PDB file of C-alpha atoms in Angstrom:
ATOM      1  CA  MET A 139     -62.350  39.861   8.135  1.00 51.00           C
ATOM      2  CA  THR A 140     -60.407  37.752   5.735  1.00 55.00           C
ATOM      3  CA  GLU A 141     -61.809  34.296   5.430  1.00 57.00           C
ATOM      4  CA  ILE A 142     -59.357  31.559   6.238  1.00 56.00           C
ATOM      5  CA  LYS A 143     -59.394  28.924   3.558  1.00 58.00           C
ATOM      6  CA  LYS A 144     -59.774  25.402   4.750  1.00 59.00           C
ATOM      7  CA  ILE A 145     -57.164  23.030   3.380  1.00 56.00           C
ATOM      8  CA  ASN A 146     -58.156  19.495   2.648  1.00 57.00           C
ATOM      9  CA  PRO A 147     -55.519  17.339   4.376  1.00 56.00           C
ATOM     10  CA  LEU A 148     -56.289  14.190   2.416  1.00 50.00           C
ATOM     11  CA  PRO A 149     -53.920  14.799  -0.560  1.00 57.00           C
ATOM     12  CA  PHE A 150     -51.044  15.386   1.861  1.00 50.00           C
ATOM     13  CA  LEU A 151     -51.886  12.445   4.080  1.00 50.00           C
ATOM     14  CA  SER A 152     -52.085  10.185   1.066  1.00 55.00           C
ATOM     15  CA  THR A 153     -48.388  10.781   0.336  1.00 58.00           C
ATOM     16  CA  LEU A 154     -47.531   9.483   3.798  1.00 56.00           C
ATOM     17  CA  GLU A 155     -49.471   6.269   3.450  1.00 65.00           C
ATOM     18  CA  ALA A 156     -47.482   3.036   3.348  1.00 69.00           C
ATOM     19  CA  ASN A 157     -46.544   1.998  -0.165  1.00 76.00           C
ATOM     20  CA  PRO A 158     -44.700  -1.355  -0.053  1.00 80.00           C
ATOM     21  CA  GLU A 159     -44.091  -1.401  -3.796  1.00 78.00           C
ATOM     22  CA  LYS A 160     -42.496   2.073  -3.757  1.00 73.00           C
ATOM     23  CA  ASP A 161     -40.482   1.287  -0.615  1.00 75.00           C
ATOM     24  CA  GLU A 162     -39.140  -1.869  -2.232  1.00 79.00           C
ATOM     25  CA  TRP A 163     -38.154   0.072  -5.369  1.00 77.00           C
ATOM     26  CA  ILE A 164     -36.292   2.651  -3.238  1.00 76.00           C
ATOM     27  CA  LYS A 165     -34.444  -0.084  -1.332  1.00 79.00           C
ATOM     28  CA  GLN A 166     -33.487  -1.829  -4.570  1.00 81.00           C
ATOM     29  CA  ARG A 167     -32.296   1.442  -6.115  1.00 79.00           C
ATOM     30  CA  GLU A 168     -30.209   2.278  -3.044  1.00 82.00           C
ATOM     31  CA  LYS A 169     -28.662  -1.197  -3.203  1.00 81.00           C
ATOM     32  CA  GLU A 170     -27.825  -0.779  -6.907  1.00 81.00           C
ATOM     33  CA  LEU A 171     -26.212   2.629  -6.290  1.00 80.00           C
ATOM     34  CA  ALA A 172     -24.160   1.219  -3.389  1.00 79.00           C
ATOM     35  CA  GLU A 173     -22.992  -1.691  -5.552  1.00 79.00           C
ATOM     36  CA  GLN A 174     -22.047   0.679  -8.381  1.00 79.00           C
ATOM     37  CA  ALA A 175     -20.076   2.862  -5.958  1.00 79.00           C
ATOM     38  CA  ALA A 176     -18.294  -0.195  -4.541  1.00 74.00           C
ATOM     39  CA  LYS A 177     -17.409  -1.446  -8.033  1.00 74.00           C
ATOM     40  CA  GLU A 178     -16.078   1.988  -9.018  1.00 73.00           C
ATOM     41  CA  ALA A 179     -13.994   2.190  -5.835  1.00 67.00           C
ATOM     42  CA  ALA A 180     -12.604  -1.300  -6.468  1.00 67.00           C
ATOM     43  CA  TYR A 181     -11.825  -0.395 -10.090  1.00 64.00           C
ATOM     44  CA  GLN A 182     -10.017   2.784  -9.085  1.00 70.00           C
ATOM     45  CA  MET A 183      -8.072   0.888  -6.400  1.00 67.00           C
ATOM     46  CA  GLN A 184      -7.030  -1.764  -8.913  1.00 75.00           C
ATOM     47  CA  LYS A 185      -5.891   0.896 -11.397  1.00 72.00           C
ATOM     48  CA  SER A 186      -3.875   2.526  -8.620  1.00 76.00           C
ATOM     49  CA  VAL A 187      -2.197  -0.791  -7.747  1.00 85.00           C
ATOM     50  CA  GLU A 188      -1.331  -1.573 -11.360  1.00 90.00           C
ATOM     51  CA  SER A 189       0.301   1.837 -11.864  1.00 90.00           C
ATOM     52  CA  SER A 190       2.121   1.801  -8.513  1.00 94.00           C
ATOM     53  CA  GLY A 191       4.994  -0.472  -9.489  1.00 96.00           C
ATOM     54  CA  VAL A 192       3.624  -3.536  -7.672  1.00 97.00           C
ATOM     55  CA  PRO A 193       4.707  -6.600  -9.695  1.00 95.00           C
ATOM     56  CA  ARG A 194       1.932  -8.090 -11.835  1.00 95.00           C
ATOM     57  CA  ARG A 195       2.032 -11.344  -9.844  1.00 96.00           C
ATOM     58  CA  TYR A 196       0.879  -9.364  -6.778  1.00 97.00           C
ATOM     59  CA  TRP A 197      -1.738  -7.094  -8.374  1.00 96.00           C
ATOM     60  CA  HIS A 198      -4.651  -8.892  -6.703  1.00 95.00           C
ATOM     61  CA  VAL A 199      -3.219  -9.743  -3.283  1.00 96.00           C
ATOM     62  CA  ASP A 200      -4.496  -8.193  -0.058  1.00 96.00           C
ATOM     63  CA  PHE A 201      -4.180  -8.757   3.664  1.00 97.00           C
ATOM     64  CA  ASP A 202      -7.017 -11.290   3.623  1.00 96.00           C
ATOM     65  CA  THR A 203      -5.201 -13.424   1.014  1.00 97.00           C
ATOM     66  CA  TYR A 204      -2.093 -13.702   3.204  1.00 97.00           C
ATOM     67  CA  ILE A 205      -1.890 -17.104   4.912  1.00 93.00           C
ATOM     68  CA  SER A 206      -0.622 -16.871   8.495  1.00 93.00           C
ATOM     69  CA  ARG A 207       1.043 -20.164   9.416  1.00 90.00           C
ATOM     70  CA  ASN A 208       1.972 -19.464  13.014  1.00 91.00           C
ATOM     71  CA  GLU A 209       1.330 -17.093  15.902  1.00 94.00           C
ATOM     72  CA  LYS A 210       4.191 -14.814  14.869  1.00 94.00           C
ATOM     73  CA  ASP A 211       2.712 -14.416  11.374  1.00 96.00           C
ATOM     74  CA  LEU A 212      -0.613 -13.395  12.922  1.00 96.00           C
ATOM     75  CA  LYS A 213       1.038 -10.813  15.176  1.00 97.00           C
ATOM     76  CA  ASN A 214       3.093  -9.440  12.274  1.00 98.00           C
ATOM     77  CA  LEU A 215      -0.040  -9.144  10.129  1.00 98.00           C
ATOM     78  CA  GLU A 216      -1.910  -7.253  12.845  1.00 98.00           C
ATOM     79  CA  THR A 217       1.058  -4.901  13.339  1.00 98.00           C
ATOM     80  CA  ILE A 218       1.180  -4.194   9.591  1.00 98.00           C
ATOM     81  CA  LYS A 219      -2.558  -3.472   9.478  1.00 98.00           C
ATOM     82  CA  LYS A 220      -2.180  -1.027  12.371  1.00 97.00           C
ATOM     83  CA  PHE A 221       0.759   0.592  10.554  1.00 98.00           C
ATOM     84  CA  THR A 222      -1.399   1.212   7.472  1.00 97.00           C
ATOM     85  CA  SER A 223      -4.144   2.831   9.569  1.00 96.00           C
ATOM     86  CA  LEU A 224      -1.937   5.220  11.572  1.00 95.00           C
ATOM     87  CA  ASP A 225      -2.876   8.891  11.439  1.00 94.00           C
ATOM     88  CA  ASN A 226      -0.049  11.208  10.341  1.00 94.00           C
ATOM     89  CA  ASN A 227       2.102   8.151   9.747  1.00 96.00           C
ATOM     90  CA  ASP A 228       5.824   8.950   9.518  1.00 95.00           C
ATOM     91  CA  LYS A 229       7.118   5.508  10.556  1.00 96.00           C
ATOM     92  CA  VAL A 230       9.587   3.176   8.853  1.00 96.00           C
ATOM     93  CA  LEU A 231       8.359  -0.432   8.753  1.00 97.00           C
ATOM     94  CA  ILE A 232      11.024  -3.078   8.127  1.00 96.00           C
ATOM     95  CA  LEU A 233      10.011  -6.601   7.023  1.00 97.00           C
ATOM     96  CA  LEU A 234      12.856  -9.099   7.439  1.00 96.00           C
ATOM     97  CA  GLY A 235      13.243 -12.808   6.774  1.00 95.00           C
ATOM     98  CA  ALA A 236      14.252 -15.429   4.240  1.00 93.00           C
ATOM     99  CA  LYS A 237      12.800 -15.595   0.737  1.00 93.00           C
ATOM    100  CA  GLY A 238       9.315 -16.944   0.187  1.00 93.00           C
ATOM    101  CA  LEU A 239       7.737 -15.940   3.500  1.00 95.00           C
ATOM    102  CA  GLY A 240       5.177 -13.511   2.089  1.00 96.00           C
ATOM    103  CA  LYS A 241       6.995 -10.200   2.640  1.00 97.00           C
ATOM    104  CA  THR A 242       6.444  -8.969  -0.940  1.00 97.00           C
ATOM    105  CA  HIS A 243       2.813 -10.098  -0.695  1.00 98.00           C
ATOM    106  CA  LEU A 244       2.350  -7.938   2.395  1.00 98.00           C
ATOM    107  CA  GLY A 245       4.236  -5.002   0.879  1.00 98.00           C
ATOM    108  CA  SER A 246       1.904  -5.151  -2.125  1.00 98.00           C
ATOM    109  CA  ALA A 247      -1.132  -5.319   0.184  1.00 98.00           C
ATOM    110  CA  ILE A 248       0.108  -2.171   1.936  1.00 98.00           C
ATOM    111  CA  ILE A 249       0.105  -0.312  -1.382  1.00 97.00           C
ATOM    112  CA  ARG A 250      -3.376  -1.651  -2.208  1.00 96.00           C
ATOM    113  CA  ASN A 251      -4.708  -0.222   1.049  1.00 95.00           C
ATOM    114  CA  CYS A 252      -2.683   3.007   1.239  1.00 95.00           C
ATOM    115  CA  GLY A 253      -1.754   3.924  -2.322  1.00 95.00           C
ATOM    116  CA  GLY A 254       1.771   5.091  -3.106  1.00 97.00           C
ATOM    117  CA  LYS A 255       4.685   3.463  -4.924  1.00 98.00           C
ATOM    118  CA  PHE A 256       6.348   0.042  -4.872  1.00 98.00           C
ATOM    119  CA  ILE A 257       9.840  -0.580  -6.268  1.00 98.00           C
ATOM    120  CA  SER A 258      12.682  -3.044  -5.834  1.00 97.00           C
ATOM    121  CA  ILE A 259      16.088  -1.603  -4.994  1.00 97.00           C
ATOM    122  CA  GLU A 260      17.525  -3.062  -8.212  1.00 96.00           C
ATOM    123  CA  GLU A 261      14.852  -1.326 -10.303  1.00 96.00           C
ATOM    124  CA  LEU A 262      15.435   1.920  -8.402  1.00 97.00           C
ATOM    125  CA  ILE A 263      19.131   1.808  -9.281  1.00 97.00           C
ATOM    126  CA  PHE A 264      18.293   1.004 -12.917  1.00 95.00           C
ATOM    127  CA  LYS A 265      15.868   3.948 -13.124  1.00 96.00           C
ATOM    128  CA  TYR A 266      18.365   6.270 -11.480  1.00 96.00           C
ATOM    129  CA  GLU A 267      21.111   5.316 -13.933  1.00 94.00           C
ATOM    130  CA  SER A 268      18.745   5.543 -16.919  1.00 94.00           C
ATOM    131  CA  ALA A 269      17.572   9.000 -15.810  1.00 92.00           C
ATOM    132  CA  GLN A 270      20.932  10.527 -16.760  1.00 86.00           C
ATOM    133  CA  ASP A 271      20.259   9.703 -20.417  1.00 83.00           C
ATOM    134  CA  PHE A 272      19.482  12.819 -22.478  1.00 78.00           C
ATOM    135  CA  HIS A 273      16.321  11.199 -23.897  1.00 82.00           C
ATOM    136  CA  ALA A 274      14.990  10.016 -20.532  1.00 83.00           C
ATOM    137  CA  LYS A 275      11.422  11.128 -19.726  1.00 87.00           C
ATOM    138  CA  THR A 276      12.369  11.656 -16.069  1.00 90.00           C
ATOM    139  CA  ASN A 277      15.628  13.135 -14.853  1.00 93.00           C
ATOM    140  CA  ARG A 278      17.377  12.137 -11.632  1.00 94.00           C
ATOM    141  CA  GLU A 279      16.032  15.028  -9.622  1.00 94.00           C
ATOM    142  CA  GLU A 280      12.429  14.290 -10.640  1.00 95.00           C
ATOM    143  CA  LEU A 281      12.923  10.609  -9.847  1.00 96.00           C
ATOM    144  CA  MET A 282      14.198  11.347  -6.345  1.00 96.00           C
ATOM    145  CA  VAL A 283      11.382  13.831  -5.735  1.00 97.00           C
ATOM    146  CA  LEU A 284       8.840  11.172  -6.766  1.00 97.00           C
ATOM    147  CA  TYR A 285      10.098   8.539  -4.325  1.00 98.00           C
ATOM    148  CA  SER A 286      10.780  11.079  -1.589  1.00 97.00           C
ATOM    149  CA  SER A 287       7.268  12.530  -1.690  1.00 97.00           C
ATOM    150  CA  THR A 288       4.855   9.692  -2.571  1.00 97.00           C
ATOM    151  CA  LYS A 289       2.413   9.119   0.291  1.00 96.00           C
ATOM    152  CA  MET A 290       3.606   5.538   0.885  1.00 98.00           C
ATOM    153  CA  LEU A 291       6.792   3.927  -0.413  1.00 98.00           C
ATOM    154  CA  VAL A 292       7.651   0.228  -0.360  1.00 98.00           C
ATOM    155  CA  ILE A 293      11.225  -0.719  -1.337  1.00 98.00           C
ATOM    156  CA  ASP A 294      11.750  -4.451  -1.876  1.00 98.00           C
ATOM    157  CA  GLU A 295      14.851  -6.675  -2.079  1.00 96.00           C
ATOM    158  CA  ILE A 296      17.101  -4.373  -0.052  1.00 95.00           C
ATOM    159  CA  GLY A 297      20.591  -5.812   0.099  1.00 92.00           C
ATOM    160  CA  GLY A 298      20.057  -7.768  -3.114  1.00 90.00           C
ATOM    161  CA  SER A 299      21.807  -5.430  -5.540  1.00 91.00           C
ATOM    162  CA  ILE A 300      25.308  -6.028  -6.895  1.00 91.00           C
ATOM    163  CA  GLN A 301      25.899  -2.249  -6.608  1.00 94.00           C
ATOM    164  CA  GLN A 302      25.883  -1.948  -2.835  1.00 91.00           C
ATOM    165  CA  GLU A 303      27.553   1.458  -2.701  1.00 92.00           C
ATOM    166  CA  LYS A 304      24.967   3.011  -5.003  1.00 94.00           C
ATOM    167  CA  GLU A 305      22.166   1.157  -3.206  1.00 94.00           C
ATOM    168  CA  ASN A 306      23.265   2.573   0.140  1.00 92.00           C
ATOM    169  CA  ALA A 307      23.550   6.092  -1.243  1.00 93.00           C
ATOM    170  CA  LEU A 308      20.044   6.038  -2.754  1.00 95.00           C
ATOM    171  CA  LEU A 309      18.511   4.500   0.381  1.00 93.00           C
ATOM    172  CA  ASN A 310      20.184   7.017   2.653  1.00 92.00           C
ATOM    173  CA  TYR A 311      18.974   9.932   0.520  1.00 94.00           C
ATOM    174  CA  ILE A 312      15.369   8.713   0.202  1.00 96.00           C
ATOM    175  CA  LEU A 313      15.068   7.762   3.878  1.00 94.00           C
ATOM    176  CA  ARG A 314      16.425  11.145   4.939  1.00 93.00           C
ATOM    177  CA  ARG A 315      14.073  13.048   2.643  1.00 96.00           C
ATOM    178  CA  ARG A 316      11.036  10.988   3.666  1.00 96.00           C
ATOM    179  CA  TYR A 317      11.932  11.502   7.326  1.00 94.00           C
ATOM    180  CA  GLU A 318      12.037  15.252   6.722  1.00 95.00           C
ATOM    181  CA  ASN A 319       8.736  15.076   4.812  1.00 96.00           C
ATOM    182  CA  MET A 320       7.186  12.982   7.657  1.00 96.00           C
ATOM    183  CA  LEU A 321       6.113  10.199   5.272  1.00 97.00           C
ATOM    184  CA  PRO A 322       5.903   6.416   5.874  1.00 97.00           C
ATOM    185  CA  THR A 323       8.295   3.945   4.271  1.00 97.00           C
ATOM    186  CA  VAL A 324       8.394   0.133   4.111  1.00 98.00           C
ATOM    187  CA  LEU A 325      11.723  -1.659   3.655  1.00 97.00           C
ATOM    188  CA  ILE A 326      11.730  -5.352   2.701  1.00 97.00           C
ATOM    189  CA  SER A 327      14.887  -7.447   2.926  1.00 96.00           C
ATOM    190  CA  ASN A 328      16.174 -11.006   3.170  1.00 95.00           C
ATOM    191  CA  LEU A 329      19.030  -9.765   5.356  1.00 92.00           C
ATOM    192  CA  SER A 330      19.210 -10.233   9.097  1.00 89.00           C
ATOM    193  CA  LYS A 331      18.396  -7.209  11.217  1.00 86.00           C
ATOM    194  CA  ALA A 332      22.063  -6.805  12.213  1.00 86.00           C
ATOM    195  CA  ASP A 333      23.279  -6.950   8.599  1.00 88.00           C
ATOM    196  CA  LEU A 334      20.622  -4.493   7.430  1.00 87.00           C
ATOM    197  CA  LEU A 335      21.504  -1.953  10.091  1.00 83.00           C
ATOM    198  CA  LYS A 336      25.170  -2.152   9.025  1.00 82.00           C
ATOM    199  CA  LYS A 337      24.122  -0.797   5.626  1.00 81.00           C
ATOM    200  CA  PHE A 338      22.938   2.515   7.020  1.00 80.00           C
ATOM    201  CA  GLY A 339      25.051   5.406   8.177  1.00 73.00           C
ATOM    202  CA  GLU A 340      24.936   6.763  11.704  1.00 74.00           C
ATOM    203  CA  ALA A 341      22.517   9.561  10.786  1.00 71.00           C
ATOM    204  CA  VAL A 342      20.046   7.100   9.222  1.00 79.00           C
ATOM    205  CA  LEU A 343      20.312   4.762  12.202  1.00 78.00           C
ATOM    206  CA  ASP A 344      19.511   7.637  14.508  1.00 78.00           C
ATOM    207  CA  ARG A 345      16.339   8.415  12.540  1.00 79.00           C
ATOM    208  CA  LEU A 346      15.372   4.733  12.403  1.00 81.00           C
ATOM    209  CA  CYS A 347      15.627   4.450  16.176  1.00 81.00           C
ATOM    210  CA  GLU A 348      13.062   7.234  16.384  1.00 83.00           C
ATOM    211  CA  THR A 349      10.560   5.970  13.797  1.00 88.00           C
ATOM    212  CA  CYS A 350      11.284   2.288  13.070  1.00 93.00           C
ATOM    213  CA  ILE A 351       9.026  -0.764  13.480  1.00 95.00           C
ATOM    214  CA  SER A 352      10.897  -4.000  12.724  1.00 94.00           C
ATOM    215  CA  LEU A 353       9.196  -7.359  12.028  1.00 96.00           C
ATOM    216  CA  GLU A 354      10.927 -10.688  11.398  1.00 95.00           C
ATOM    217  CA  PHE A 355       9.368 -13.606   9.511  1.00 95.00           C
ATOM    218  CA  GLU A 356      10.377 -17.207  10.051  1.00 91.00           C
ATOM    219  CA  GLY A 357       9.491 -20.630   8.662  1.00 84.00           C
ATOM    220  CA  GLU A 358       9.546 -22.595   5.437  1.00 82.00           C
ATOM    221  CA  SER A 359       9.209 -20.837   2.099  1.00 82.00           C
ATOM    222  CA  TYR A 360       5.707 -20.687   0.614  1.00 70.00           C
ATOM    223  CA  ARG A 361       7.248 -21.361  -2.770  1.00 61.00           C
ATOM    224  CA  THR A 362       8.683 -24.693  -1.587  1.00 59.00           C
ATOM    225  CA  SER A 363       5.209 -25.726  -0.374  1.00 54.00           C
ATOM    226  CA  ILE A 364       3.659 -24.755  -3.711  1.00 52.00           C
ATOM    227  CA  ARG A 365       6.314 -26.684  -5.650  1.00 46.00           C
ATOM    228  CA  ASP A 366       5.695 -29.765  -3.481  1.00 48.00           C
ATOM    229  CA  VAL A 367       1.946 -29.573  -4.172  1.00 43.00           C
ATOM    230  CA  ASN A 368       2.485 -29.216  -7.925  1.00 53.00           C
ATOM    231  CA  LEU A 369       4.919 -32.139  -8.207  1.00 50.00           C
TER     232      LEU A 369
END
């Protein structure tokens, strides 16, 4: 009969004994790795923001740096946060109100949290016109594909261009293509809701009725408050 060897359990049990010094080292190492991962994620997010088209002044803004001055601001902020967290988001979010109420700040924060592209309507027109140049790095078709397919698009200063006919044509095209691609879009304007809707053709209005979330901002300009403080 084969003799069964007896195994001394002590070496195995010793590895299970409490070792405060080793446990503390493991905890510290886990903390360091978590901090490194958080720093890398923050770095990558910042790089994404800086290459997105967000103006340099707004590179470091986020939802938590937006100052809500009234109940409506708070409700608008919560609605925007929910918009950014929607699954399979294909909505159009419209931010309306006078200058200096934080709309660009919030549009930039959306890009920080979702990725994508940010552009003013005036810059979009400039890029589109420049794209016809023979030496341009991007042609018109590539430009339209970029803004029609990016995962989130924020277009600022709608209604502020001196080329309204071209502005309307570009907006109509991009909104139609993004609707077809089931992608979210943010439109920012100083126009009233009625005046903004006049800009769009019947087909665009029909799509907006299906997918649109409209928020209006009211109050005194932040910039006026800042100027008063600095005087």
